[in-house]
C-alpha positions as CSV (number, residue, x, y, z in Angstrom):
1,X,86.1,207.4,33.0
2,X,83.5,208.9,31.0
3,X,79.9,206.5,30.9
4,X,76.8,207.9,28.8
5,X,74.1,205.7,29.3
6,X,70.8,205.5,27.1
7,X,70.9,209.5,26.2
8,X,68.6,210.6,24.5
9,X,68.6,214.4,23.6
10,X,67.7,217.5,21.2
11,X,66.9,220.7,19.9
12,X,63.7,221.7,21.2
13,X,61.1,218.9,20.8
14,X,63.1,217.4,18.1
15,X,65.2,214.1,19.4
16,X,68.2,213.9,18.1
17,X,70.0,211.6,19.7
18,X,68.0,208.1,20.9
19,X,69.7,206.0,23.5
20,X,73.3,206.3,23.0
21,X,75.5,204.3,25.4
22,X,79.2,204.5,25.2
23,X,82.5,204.3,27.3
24,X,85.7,206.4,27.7
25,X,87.6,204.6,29.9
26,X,90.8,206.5,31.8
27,X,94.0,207.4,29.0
28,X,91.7,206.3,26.0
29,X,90.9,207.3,22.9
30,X,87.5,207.1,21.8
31,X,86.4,207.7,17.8
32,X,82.8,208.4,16.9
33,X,82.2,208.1,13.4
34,X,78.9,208.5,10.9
35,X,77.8,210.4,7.9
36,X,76.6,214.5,8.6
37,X,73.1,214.5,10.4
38,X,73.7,211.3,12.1
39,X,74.0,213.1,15.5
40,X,77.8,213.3,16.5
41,X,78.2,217.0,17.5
42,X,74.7,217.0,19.2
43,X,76.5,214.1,21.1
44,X,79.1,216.4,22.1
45,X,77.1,218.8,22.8
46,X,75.3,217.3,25.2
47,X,79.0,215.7,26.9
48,X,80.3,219.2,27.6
49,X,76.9,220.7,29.3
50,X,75.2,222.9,25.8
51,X,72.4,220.6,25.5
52,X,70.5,218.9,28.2
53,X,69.7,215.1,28.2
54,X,65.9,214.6,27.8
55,X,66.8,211.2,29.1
56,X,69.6,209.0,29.9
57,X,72.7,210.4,32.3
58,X,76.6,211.4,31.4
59,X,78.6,210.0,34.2
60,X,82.4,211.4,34.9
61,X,84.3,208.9,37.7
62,X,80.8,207.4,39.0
63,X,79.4,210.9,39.1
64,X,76.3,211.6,37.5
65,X,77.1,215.1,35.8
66,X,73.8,215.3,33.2
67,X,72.5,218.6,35.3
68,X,75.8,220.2,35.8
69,X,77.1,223.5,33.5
70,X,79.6,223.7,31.3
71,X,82.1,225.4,33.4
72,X,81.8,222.9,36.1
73,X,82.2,219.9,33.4
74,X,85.6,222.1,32.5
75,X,86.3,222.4,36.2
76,X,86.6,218.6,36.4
77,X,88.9,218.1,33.4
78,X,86.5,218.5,30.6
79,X,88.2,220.4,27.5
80,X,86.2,220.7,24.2
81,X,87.1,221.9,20.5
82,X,84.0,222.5,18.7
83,X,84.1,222.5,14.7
84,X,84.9,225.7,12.7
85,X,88.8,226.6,13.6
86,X,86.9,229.2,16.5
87,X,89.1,231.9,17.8
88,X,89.1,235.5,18.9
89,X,90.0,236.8,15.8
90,X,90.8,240.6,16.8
91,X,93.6,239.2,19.5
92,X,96.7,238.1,18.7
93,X,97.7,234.1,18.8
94,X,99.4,234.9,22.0
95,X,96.7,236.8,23.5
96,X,94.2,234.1,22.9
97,X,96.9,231.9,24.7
98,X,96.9,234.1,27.5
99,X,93.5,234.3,28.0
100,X,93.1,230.9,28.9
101,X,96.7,231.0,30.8
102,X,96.0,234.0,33.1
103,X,95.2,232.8,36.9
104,X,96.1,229.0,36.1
105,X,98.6,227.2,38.1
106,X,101.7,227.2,36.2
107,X,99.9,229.3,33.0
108,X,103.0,230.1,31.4
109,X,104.9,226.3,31.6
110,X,101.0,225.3,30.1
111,X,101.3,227.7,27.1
112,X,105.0,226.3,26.8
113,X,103.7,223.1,26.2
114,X,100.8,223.7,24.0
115,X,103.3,225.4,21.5
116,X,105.3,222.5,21.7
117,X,103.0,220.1,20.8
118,X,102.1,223.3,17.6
119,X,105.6,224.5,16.6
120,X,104.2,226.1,13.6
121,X,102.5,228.7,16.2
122,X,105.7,230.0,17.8
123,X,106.5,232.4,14.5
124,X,103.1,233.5,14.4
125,X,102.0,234.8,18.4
126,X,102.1,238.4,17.2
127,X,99.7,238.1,14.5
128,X,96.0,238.4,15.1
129,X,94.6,234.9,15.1
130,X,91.8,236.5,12.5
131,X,94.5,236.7,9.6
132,X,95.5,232.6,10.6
133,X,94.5,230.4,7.5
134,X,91.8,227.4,8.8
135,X,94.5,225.1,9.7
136,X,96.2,227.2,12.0
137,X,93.1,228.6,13.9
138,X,92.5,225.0,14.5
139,X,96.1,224.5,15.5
140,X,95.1,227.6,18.4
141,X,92.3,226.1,19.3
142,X,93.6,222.7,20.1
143,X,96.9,224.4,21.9
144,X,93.8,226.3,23.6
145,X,92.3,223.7,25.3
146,X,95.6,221.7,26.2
147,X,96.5,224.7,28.5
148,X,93.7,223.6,30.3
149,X,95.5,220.2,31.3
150,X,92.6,218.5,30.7
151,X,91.7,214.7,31.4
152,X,89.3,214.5,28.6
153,X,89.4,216.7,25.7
154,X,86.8,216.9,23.4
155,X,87.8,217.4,19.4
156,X,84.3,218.2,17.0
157,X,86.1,217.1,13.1
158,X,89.7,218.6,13.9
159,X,90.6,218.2,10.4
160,X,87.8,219.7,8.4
161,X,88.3,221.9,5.8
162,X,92.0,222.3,6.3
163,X,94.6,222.4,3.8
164,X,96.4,218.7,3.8
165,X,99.5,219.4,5.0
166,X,98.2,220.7,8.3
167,X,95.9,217.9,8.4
168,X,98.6,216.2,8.3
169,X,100.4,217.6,11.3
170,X,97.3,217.7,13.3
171,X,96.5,214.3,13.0
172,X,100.4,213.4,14.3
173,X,99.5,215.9,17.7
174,X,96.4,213.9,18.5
175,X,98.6,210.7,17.8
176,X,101.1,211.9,20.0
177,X,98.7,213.2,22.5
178,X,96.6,210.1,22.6
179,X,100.0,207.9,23.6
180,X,99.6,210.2,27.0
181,X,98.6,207.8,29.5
182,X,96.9,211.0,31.6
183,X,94.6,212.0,28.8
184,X,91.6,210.7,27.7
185,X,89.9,211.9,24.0
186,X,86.8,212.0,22.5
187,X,87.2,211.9,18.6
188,X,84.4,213.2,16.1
189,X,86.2,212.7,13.1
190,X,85.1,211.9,8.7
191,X,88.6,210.3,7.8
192,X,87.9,206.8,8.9
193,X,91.5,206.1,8.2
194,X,92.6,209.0,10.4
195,X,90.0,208.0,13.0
196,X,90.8,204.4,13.5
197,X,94.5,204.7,13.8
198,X,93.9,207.4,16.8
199,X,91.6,204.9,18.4
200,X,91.4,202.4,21.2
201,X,87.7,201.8,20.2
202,X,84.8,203.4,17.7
203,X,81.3,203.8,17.7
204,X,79.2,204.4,14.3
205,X,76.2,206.7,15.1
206,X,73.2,206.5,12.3
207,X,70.1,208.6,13.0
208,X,71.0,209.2,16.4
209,X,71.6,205.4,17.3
210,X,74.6,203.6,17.8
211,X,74.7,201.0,14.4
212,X,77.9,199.3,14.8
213,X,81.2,199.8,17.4
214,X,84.4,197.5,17.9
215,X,88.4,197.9,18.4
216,X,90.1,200.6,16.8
217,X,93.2,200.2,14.8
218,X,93.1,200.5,11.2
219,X,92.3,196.5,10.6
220,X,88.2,197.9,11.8
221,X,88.2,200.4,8.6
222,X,86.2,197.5,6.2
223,X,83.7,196.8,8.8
224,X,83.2,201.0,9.5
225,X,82.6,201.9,5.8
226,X,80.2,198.5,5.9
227,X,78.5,200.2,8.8
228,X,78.5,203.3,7.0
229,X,77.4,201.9,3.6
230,X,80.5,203.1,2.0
């Protein structure tokens, strides 16, 4: 279980993020919803150990893990997709596969399993992951960060600026992956829709603050756009 309790963090001197408490309990899904600026990737940000809390504490299983690195928050199951479809672009999709494969326990049943879950990949593991179109990048970046086996794994707007029939398919993996007892996620996402039906619960962020959370399921999307001022 994930707890962060009254954080409060930044860039700098300027305070981003003002008491944020939420939950992410074991083999849930967790969306975080709000308009650009409100504060959701500084949130995750400060989860996965690139920003420091200026107050308040991130707590993994009881653990207080607020002063710990980023590599030790991976080394206790902590897997994060930041926005922008990132990749090493001068390796191929295999390569960049590999690279997170090589000296795991079972690295190549892990890479086996990513593709899986991104079928569209398989035809593509010679080609440099630079010449991939936006969706696909994101595609390797997700099947990435599953090699990892994680227990929580982080997704910054998975969908953004892809073309929609990859959103499409993208959306169906995190379904699918969300129905995995074993994995808990962490969803920064703009399609409420999208969002909701992925979720267990939400949380609207506005100026840094939490404005309104409840129940996902798609039944919550009229009080999130109210929340939002859609």
């Amino acid at each position: 279980m994930l707890e962060i309790e009254n954080l409060q963090t930044g860039y700098g001197r300027t305070q981003v993020i003002s008491g944020v408490s939420l939950t992410i309990p074991d083999g849930a899904v967790v969306s975080v919803l709000g308009h650009n600026g409100a504060g959701k990737t500084t949130l995750l940000r400060a989860v996965v150990g690139l920003l420091k809390p200026m107050a308040g504490r991130i707590c993994l299983d009881g653990e207080d893990i607020s002063a710990l690195p980023p590599h030790r928050r991976v080394d206790r199951g902590m897997a994060y997709v930041p926005q922008g479809q990132q990749s090493f672009g001068q390796l191929s999709v295999m390569e960049n596969l590999q690279l997170v494969a090589d000296g795991r326990r079972n690295g190549a049943e892990r890479v086996a399993e990513a593709l899986d879950m991104f079928p569209a990949l398989r035809p593509l593991l010679a080609r440099r992951a630079g010449l991939l179109s936006g969706g696909q990048r994101q595609q390797l970046a997700i099947a990435r960060a599953l090699i990892t086996d994680p227990r929580l794994l982080i997704l910054d707007e998975p969908t953004e600026g892809i073309q929609p029939n990859i959103v499409a398919e993208i959306e169906a993996t995190i379904i699918q992956l969300s129905q995995r007892n074993r994995m808990s996620i962490l969803l920064v996402e703009q399609h409420i829709g999208f969002a909701l039906q992925a979720a267990d619960s939400y949380y609207v962020l506005s100026a840094g603050r939490v404005s309104s959370s409840g129940a996902g399921g798609a039944g919550s999307a009229a009080d999130v756009r109210k929340a939002m001022l859609i």
